[in-house]
Short mmCIF file of N, CA and C in Angstrom, two decimals:
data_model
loop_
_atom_site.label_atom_id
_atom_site.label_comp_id
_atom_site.label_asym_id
_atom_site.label_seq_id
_atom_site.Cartn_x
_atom_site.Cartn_y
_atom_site.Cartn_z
N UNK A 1 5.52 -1.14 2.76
CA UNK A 1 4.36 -1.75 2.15
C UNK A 1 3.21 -0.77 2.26
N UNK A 2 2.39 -0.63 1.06
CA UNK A 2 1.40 0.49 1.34
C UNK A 2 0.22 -0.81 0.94
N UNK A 3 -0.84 -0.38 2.11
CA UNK A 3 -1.72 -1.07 1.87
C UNK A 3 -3.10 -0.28 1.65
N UNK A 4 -4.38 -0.59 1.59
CA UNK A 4 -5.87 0.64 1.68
C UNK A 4 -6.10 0.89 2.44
N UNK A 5 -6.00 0.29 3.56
CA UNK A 5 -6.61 1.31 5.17
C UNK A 5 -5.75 0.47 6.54
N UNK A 6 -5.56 1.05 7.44
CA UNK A 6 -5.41 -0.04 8.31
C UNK A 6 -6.71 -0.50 8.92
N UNK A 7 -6.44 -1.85 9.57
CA UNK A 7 -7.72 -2.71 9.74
C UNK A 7 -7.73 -2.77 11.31
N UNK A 8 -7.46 -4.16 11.77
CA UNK A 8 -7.40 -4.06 13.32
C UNK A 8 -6.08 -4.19 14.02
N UNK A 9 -4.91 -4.46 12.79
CA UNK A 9 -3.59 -4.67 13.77
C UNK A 9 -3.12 -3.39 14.69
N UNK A 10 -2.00 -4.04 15.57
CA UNK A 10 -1.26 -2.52 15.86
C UNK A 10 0.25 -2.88 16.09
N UNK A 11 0.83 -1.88 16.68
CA UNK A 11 2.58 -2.72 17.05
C UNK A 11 2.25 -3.78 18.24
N UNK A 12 1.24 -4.16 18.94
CA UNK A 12 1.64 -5.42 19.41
C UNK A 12 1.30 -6.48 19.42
N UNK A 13 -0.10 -6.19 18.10
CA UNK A 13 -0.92 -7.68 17.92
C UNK A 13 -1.47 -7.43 15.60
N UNK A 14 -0.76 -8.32 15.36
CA UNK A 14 -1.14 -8.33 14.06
C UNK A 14 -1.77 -8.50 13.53
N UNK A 15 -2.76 -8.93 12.53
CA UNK A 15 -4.04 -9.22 11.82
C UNK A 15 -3.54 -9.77 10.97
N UNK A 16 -4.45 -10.57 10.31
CA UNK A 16 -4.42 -11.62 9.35
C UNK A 16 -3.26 -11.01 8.11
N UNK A 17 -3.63 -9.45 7.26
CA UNK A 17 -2.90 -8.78 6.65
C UNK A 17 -1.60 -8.78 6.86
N UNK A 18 -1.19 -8.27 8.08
CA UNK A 18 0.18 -7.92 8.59
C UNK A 18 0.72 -9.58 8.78
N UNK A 19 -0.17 -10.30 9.27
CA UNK A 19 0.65 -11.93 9.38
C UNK A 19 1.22 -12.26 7.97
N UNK A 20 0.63 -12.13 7.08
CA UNK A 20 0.76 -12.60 5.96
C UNK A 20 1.81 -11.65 5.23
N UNK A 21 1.66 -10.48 5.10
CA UNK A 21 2.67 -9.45 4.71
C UNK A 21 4.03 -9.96 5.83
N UNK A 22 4.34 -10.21 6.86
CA UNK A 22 5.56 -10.70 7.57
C UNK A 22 6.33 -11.72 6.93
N UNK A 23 5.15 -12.65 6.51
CA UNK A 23 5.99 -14.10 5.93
C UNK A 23 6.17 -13.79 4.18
N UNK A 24 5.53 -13.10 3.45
CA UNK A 24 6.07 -12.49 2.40
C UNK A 24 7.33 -11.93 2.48
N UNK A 25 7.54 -10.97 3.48
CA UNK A 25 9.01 -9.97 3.40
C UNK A 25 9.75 -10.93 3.48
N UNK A 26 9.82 -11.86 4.69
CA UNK A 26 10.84 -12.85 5.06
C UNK A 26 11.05 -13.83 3.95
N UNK A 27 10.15 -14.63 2.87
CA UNK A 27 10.25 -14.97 2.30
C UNK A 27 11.05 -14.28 0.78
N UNK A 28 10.80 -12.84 1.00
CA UNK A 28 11.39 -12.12 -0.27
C UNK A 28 12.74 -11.39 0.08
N UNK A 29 13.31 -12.30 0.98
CA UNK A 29 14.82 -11.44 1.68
C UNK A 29 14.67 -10.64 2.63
N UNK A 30 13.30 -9.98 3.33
CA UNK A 30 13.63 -8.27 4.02
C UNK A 30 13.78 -9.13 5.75
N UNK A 31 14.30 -8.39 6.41
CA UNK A 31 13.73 -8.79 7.54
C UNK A 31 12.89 -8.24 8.49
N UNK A 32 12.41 -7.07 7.84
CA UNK A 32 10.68 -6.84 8.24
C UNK A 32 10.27 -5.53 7.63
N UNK A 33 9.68 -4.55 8.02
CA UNK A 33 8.95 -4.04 7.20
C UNK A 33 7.75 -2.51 7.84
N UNK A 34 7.40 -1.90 7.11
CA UNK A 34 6.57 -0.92 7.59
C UNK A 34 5.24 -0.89 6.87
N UNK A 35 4.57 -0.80 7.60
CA UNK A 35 2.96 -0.54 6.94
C UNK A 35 2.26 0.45 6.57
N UNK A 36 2.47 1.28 5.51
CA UNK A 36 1.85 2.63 5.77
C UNK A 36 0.34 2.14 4.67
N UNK A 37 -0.04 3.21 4.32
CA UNK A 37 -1.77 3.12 3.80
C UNK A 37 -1.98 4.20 3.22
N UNK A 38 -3.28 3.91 1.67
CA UNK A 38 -3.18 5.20 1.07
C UNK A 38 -4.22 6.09 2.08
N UNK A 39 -5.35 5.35 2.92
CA UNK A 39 -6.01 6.35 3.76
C UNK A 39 -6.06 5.65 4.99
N UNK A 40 -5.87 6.85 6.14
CA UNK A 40 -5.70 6.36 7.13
C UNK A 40 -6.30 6.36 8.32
N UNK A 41 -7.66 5.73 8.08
CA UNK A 41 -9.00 5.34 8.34
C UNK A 41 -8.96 4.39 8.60
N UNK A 42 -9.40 4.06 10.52
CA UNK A 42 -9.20 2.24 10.56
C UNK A 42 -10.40 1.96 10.55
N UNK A 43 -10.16 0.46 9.62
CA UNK A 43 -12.01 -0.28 9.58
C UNK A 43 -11.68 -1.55 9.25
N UNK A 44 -12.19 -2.68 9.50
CA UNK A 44 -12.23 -3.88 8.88
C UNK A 44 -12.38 -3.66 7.59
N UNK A 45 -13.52 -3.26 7.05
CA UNK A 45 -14.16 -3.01 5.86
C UNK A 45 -14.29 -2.02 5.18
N UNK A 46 -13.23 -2.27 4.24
CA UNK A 46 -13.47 -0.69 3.19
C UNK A 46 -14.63 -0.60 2.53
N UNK A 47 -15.72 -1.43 2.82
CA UNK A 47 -17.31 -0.40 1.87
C UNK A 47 -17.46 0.81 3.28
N UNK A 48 -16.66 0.80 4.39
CA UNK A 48 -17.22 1.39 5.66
C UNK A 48 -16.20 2.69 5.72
N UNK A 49 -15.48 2.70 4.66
CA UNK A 49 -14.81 4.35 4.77
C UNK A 49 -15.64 5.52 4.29
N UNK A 50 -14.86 6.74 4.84
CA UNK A 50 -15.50 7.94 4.51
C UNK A 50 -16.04 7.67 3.32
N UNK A 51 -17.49 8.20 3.06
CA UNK A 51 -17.57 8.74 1.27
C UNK A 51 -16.75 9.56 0.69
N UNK A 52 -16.64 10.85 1.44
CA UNK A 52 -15.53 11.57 1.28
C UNK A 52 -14.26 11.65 1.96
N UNK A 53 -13.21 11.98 1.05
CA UNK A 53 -12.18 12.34 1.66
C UNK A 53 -11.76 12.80 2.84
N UNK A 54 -11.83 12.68 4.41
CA UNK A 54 -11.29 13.94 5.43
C UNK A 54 -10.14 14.01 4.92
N UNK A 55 -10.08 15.46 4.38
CA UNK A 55 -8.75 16.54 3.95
C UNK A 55 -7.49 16.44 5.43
N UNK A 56 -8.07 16.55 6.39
CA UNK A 56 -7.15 16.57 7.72
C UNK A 56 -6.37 15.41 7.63
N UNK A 57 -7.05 13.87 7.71
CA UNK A 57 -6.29 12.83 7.88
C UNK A 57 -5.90 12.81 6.67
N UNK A 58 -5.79 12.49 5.51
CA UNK A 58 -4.89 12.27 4.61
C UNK A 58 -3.93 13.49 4.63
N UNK A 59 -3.58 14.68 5.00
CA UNK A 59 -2.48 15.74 5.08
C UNK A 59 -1.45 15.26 6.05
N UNK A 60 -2.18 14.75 7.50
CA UNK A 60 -1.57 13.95 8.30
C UNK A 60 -0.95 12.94 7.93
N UNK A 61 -1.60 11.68 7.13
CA UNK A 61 -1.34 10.47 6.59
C UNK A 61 0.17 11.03 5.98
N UNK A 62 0.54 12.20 4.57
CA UNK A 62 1.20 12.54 3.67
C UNK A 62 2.31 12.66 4.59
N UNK A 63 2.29 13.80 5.52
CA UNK A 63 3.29 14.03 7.04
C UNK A 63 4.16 12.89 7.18
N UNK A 64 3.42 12.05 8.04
CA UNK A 64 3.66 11.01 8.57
C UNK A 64 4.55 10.17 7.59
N UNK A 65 4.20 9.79 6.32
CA UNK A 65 4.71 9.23 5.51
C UNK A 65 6.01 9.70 5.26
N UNK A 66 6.27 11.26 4.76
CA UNK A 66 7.29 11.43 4.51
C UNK A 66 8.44 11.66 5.74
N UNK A 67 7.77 12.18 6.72
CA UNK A 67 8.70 12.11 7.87
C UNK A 67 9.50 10.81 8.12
N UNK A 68 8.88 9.52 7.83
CA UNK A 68 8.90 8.08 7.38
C UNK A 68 10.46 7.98 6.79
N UNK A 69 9.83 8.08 5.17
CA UNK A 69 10.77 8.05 4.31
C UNK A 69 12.25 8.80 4.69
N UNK A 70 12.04 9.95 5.36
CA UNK A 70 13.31 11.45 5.13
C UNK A 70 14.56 10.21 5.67
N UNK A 71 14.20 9.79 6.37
CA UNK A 71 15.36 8.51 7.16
C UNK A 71 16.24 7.53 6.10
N UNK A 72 15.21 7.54 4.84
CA UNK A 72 16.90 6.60 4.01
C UNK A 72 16.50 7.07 2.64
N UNK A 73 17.71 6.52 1.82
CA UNK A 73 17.79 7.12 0.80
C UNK A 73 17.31 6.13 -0.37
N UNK A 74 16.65 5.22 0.16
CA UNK A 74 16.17 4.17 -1.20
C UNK A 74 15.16 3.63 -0.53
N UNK A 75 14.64 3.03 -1.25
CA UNK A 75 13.17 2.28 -0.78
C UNK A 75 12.58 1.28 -1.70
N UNK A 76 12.15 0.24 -0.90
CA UNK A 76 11.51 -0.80 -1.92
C UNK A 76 10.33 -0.86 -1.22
N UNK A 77 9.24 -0.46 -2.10
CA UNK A 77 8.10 -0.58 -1.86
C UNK A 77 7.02 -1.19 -2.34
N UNK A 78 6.25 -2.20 -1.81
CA UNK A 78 5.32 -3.21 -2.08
C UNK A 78 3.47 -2.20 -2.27
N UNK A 79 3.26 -2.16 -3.09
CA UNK A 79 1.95 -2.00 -3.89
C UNK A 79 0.89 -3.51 -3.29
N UNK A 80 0.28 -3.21 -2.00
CA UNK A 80 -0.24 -3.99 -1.51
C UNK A 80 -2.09 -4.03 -1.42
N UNK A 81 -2.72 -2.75 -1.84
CA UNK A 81 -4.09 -1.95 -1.94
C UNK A 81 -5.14 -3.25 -2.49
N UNK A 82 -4.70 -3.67 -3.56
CA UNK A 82 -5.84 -4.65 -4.21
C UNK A 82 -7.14 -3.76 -5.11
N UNK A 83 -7.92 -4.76 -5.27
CA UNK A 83 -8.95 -3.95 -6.41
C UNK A 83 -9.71 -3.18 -5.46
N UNK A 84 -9.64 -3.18 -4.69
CA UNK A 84 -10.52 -2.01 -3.38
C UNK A 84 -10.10 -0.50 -3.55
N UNK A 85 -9.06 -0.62 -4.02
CA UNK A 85 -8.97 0.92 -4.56
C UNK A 85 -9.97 1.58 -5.19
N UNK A 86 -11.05 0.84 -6.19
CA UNK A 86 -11.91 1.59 -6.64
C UNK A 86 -13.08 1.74 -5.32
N UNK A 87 -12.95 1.37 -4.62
CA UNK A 87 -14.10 1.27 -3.67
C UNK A 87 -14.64 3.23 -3.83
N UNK A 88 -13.54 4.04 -3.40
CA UNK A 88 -14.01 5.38 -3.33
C UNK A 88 -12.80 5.93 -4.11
N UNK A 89 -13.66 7.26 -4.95
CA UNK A 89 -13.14 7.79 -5.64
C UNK A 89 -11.78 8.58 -5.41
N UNK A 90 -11.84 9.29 -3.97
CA UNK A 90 -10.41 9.55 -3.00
C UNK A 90 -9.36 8.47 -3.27
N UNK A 91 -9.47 7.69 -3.20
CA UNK A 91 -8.21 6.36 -2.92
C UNK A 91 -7.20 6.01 -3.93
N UNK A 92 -7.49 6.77 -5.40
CA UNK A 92 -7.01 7.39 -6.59
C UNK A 92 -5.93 8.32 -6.40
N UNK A 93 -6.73 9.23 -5.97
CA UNK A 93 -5.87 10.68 -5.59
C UNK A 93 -4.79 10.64 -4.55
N UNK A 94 -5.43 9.94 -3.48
CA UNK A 94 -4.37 9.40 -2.26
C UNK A 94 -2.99 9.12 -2.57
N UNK A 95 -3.59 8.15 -3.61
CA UNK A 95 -2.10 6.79 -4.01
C UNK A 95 -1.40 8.20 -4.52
N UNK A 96 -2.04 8.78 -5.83
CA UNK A 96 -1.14 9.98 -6.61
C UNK A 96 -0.34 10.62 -5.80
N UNK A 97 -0.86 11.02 -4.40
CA UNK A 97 -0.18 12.19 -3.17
C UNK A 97 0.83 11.71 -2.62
N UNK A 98 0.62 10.03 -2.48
CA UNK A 98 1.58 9.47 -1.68
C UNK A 98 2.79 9.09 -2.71
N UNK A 99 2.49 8.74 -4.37
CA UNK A 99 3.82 9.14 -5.24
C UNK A 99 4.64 10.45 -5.36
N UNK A 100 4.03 10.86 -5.46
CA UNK A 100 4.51 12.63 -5.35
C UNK A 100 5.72 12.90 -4.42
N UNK A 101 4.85 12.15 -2.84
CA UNK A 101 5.88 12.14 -1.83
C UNK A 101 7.29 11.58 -1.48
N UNK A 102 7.31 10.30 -2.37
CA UNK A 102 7.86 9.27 -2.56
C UNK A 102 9.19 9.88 -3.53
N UNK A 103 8.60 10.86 -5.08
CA UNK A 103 9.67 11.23 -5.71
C UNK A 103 10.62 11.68 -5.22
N UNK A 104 10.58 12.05 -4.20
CA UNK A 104 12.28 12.66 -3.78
C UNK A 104 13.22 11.66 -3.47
N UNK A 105 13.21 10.17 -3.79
CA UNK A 105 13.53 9.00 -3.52
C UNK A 105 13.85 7.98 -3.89
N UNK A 106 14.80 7.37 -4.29
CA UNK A 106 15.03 6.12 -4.99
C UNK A 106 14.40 5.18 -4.62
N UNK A 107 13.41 5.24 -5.53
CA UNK A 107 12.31 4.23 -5.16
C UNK A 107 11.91 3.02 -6.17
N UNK A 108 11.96 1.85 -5.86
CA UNK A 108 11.46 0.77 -6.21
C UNK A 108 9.98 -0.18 -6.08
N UNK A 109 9.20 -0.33 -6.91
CA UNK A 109 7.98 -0.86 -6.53
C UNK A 109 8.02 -1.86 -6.68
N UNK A 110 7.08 -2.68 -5.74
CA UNK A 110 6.47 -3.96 -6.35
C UNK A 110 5.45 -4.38 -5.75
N UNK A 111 5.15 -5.63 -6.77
CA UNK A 111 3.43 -6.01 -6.27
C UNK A 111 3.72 -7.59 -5.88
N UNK A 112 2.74 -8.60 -5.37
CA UNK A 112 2.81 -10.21 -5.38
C UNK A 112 1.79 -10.56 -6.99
N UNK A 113 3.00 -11.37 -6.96
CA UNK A 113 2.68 -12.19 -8.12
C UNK A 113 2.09 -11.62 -9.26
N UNK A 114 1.14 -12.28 -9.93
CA UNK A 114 0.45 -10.95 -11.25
C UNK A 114 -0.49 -10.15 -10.79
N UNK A 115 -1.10 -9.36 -11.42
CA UNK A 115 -1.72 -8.11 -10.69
C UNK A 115 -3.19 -8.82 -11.18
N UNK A 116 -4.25 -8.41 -10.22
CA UNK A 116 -5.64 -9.09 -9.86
C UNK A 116 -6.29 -9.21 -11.30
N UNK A 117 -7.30 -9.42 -12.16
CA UNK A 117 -8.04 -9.29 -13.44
C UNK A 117 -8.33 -7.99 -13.08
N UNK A 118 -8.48 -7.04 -12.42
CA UNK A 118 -9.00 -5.46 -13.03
C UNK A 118 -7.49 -4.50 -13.16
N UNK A 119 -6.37 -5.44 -12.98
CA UNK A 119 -5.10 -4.90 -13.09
C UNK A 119 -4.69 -3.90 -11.71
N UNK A 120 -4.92 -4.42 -10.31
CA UNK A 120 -4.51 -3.59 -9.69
C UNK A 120 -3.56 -4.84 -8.96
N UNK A 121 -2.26 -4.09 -8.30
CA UNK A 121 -1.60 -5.15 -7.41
C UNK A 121 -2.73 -5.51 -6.31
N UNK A 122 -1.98 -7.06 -6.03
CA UNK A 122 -3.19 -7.94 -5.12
C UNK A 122 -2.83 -7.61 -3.78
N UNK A 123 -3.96 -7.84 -2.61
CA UNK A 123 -4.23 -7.85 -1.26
C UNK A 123 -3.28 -9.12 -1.02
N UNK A 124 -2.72 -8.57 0.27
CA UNK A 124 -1.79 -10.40 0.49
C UNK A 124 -2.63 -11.26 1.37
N UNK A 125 -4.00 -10.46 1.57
CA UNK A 125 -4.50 -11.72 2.21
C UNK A 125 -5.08 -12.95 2.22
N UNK A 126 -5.38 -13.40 0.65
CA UNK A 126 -5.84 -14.35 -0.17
C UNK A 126 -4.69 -14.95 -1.72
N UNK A 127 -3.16 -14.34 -0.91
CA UNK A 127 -2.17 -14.86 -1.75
C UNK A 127 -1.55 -15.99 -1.45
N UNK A 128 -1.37 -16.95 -2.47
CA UNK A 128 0.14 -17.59 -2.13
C UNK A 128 1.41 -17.30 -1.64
N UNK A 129 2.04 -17.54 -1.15
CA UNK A 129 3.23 -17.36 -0.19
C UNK A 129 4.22 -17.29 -2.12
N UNK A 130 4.10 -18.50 -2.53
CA UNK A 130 4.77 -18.66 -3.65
C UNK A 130 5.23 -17.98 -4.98
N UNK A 131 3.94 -17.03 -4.63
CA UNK A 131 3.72 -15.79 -6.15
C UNK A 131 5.48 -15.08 -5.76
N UNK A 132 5.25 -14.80 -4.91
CA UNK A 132 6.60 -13.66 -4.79
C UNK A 132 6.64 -12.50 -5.24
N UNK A 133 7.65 -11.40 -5.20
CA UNK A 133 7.32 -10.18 -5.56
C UNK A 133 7.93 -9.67 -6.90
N UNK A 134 7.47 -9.16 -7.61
CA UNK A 134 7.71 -8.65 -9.07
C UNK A 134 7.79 -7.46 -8.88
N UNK A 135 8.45 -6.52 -9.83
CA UNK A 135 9.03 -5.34 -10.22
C UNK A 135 7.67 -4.94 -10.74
N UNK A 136 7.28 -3.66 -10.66
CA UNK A 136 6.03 -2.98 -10.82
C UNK A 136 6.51 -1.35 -11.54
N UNK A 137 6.21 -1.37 -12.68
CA UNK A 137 6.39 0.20 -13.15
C UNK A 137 5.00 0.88 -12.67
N UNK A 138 5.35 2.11 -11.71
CA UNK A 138 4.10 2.78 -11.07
C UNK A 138 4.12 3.81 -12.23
N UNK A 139 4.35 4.19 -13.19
CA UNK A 139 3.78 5.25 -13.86
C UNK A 139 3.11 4.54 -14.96
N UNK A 140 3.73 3.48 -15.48
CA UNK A 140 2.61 2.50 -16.36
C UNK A 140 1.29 1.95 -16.05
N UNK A 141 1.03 1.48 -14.12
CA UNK A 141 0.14 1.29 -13.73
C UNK A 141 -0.32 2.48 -13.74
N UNK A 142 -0.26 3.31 -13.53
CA UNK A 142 -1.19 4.84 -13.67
C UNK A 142 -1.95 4.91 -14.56
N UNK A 143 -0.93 4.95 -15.64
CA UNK A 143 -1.15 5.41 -17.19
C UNK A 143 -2.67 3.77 -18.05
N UNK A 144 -2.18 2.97 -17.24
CA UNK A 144 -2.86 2.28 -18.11
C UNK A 144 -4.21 1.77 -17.04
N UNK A 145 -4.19 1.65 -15.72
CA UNK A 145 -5.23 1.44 -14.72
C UNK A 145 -6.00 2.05 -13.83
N UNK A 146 -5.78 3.38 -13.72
CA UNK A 146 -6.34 4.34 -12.89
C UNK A 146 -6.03 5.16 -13.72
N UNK A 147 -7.75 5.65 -14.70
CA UNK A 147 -7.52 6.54 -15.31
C UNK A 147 -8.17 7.85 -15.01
#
């Protein structure tokens, strides 16, 4: 699951996000799940990230990620960011770095339920349990929402 930043969870106490992303997976067959992020900047509040990009942590973030992935050969991945992506202009480019990374990979996307009115997949923290997860073409969302 890629989400916009991490907030306050960690591996031994979850946050509202991660509670809710748990009972999604379980509800959509998985029996659990990884959290990665397009930047990896912790804050409650994304108006409170860098203005700019730190080049260091997102190279790290990219690392980390793919070191992640190198472990299997398919992946289903949940588009979890929400319309906060536009918050900063970086968070564009991020997502792009972290597809890039991803291509070496049989990879599957998806989002909950329909995607928000500015067309980005939704935050699970103000979702229905019920939406469920849909098949997401990530080069169409590119092409037609982050231009």
């Amino acid at each position: 699951m890629i989400g916009l930043n991490p907030s306050t969870a960690d591996d031994s106490k979850p946050d509202r996000t991660i509670s809710k992303l748990l009972k999604f997976a379980h509800l959509n067959g998985y029996d659990g799940f990884v959290m990665l992020n397009l930047y990896p900047q912790r804050t409650p509040y994304p108006k409170d990230l860098d203005e700019e990009k730190n080049q260091v942590y997102h190279v790290e973030n990219l690392e980390r990620i793919l070191a992640f992935i190198n472990e299997y050969q398919s992946l289903d991945i949940l588009a979890a960011w929400g319309d906060k992506i536009m918050i900063r202009n970086y968070l564009i480019d991020c997502l792009k770095d972290i597809i890039h990374v991803f291509a070496c990979k049989n990879t599957s996307w998806f989002h909950i339920g329909d995607y928000t009115k500015n067309g980005h997949p939704r935050h699970p923290s103000r979702t229905a349990y019920n939406l469920g997860f849909n098949k997401m073409n990530m080069d169409q969302y590119l092409k037609k929402v982050i231009r």
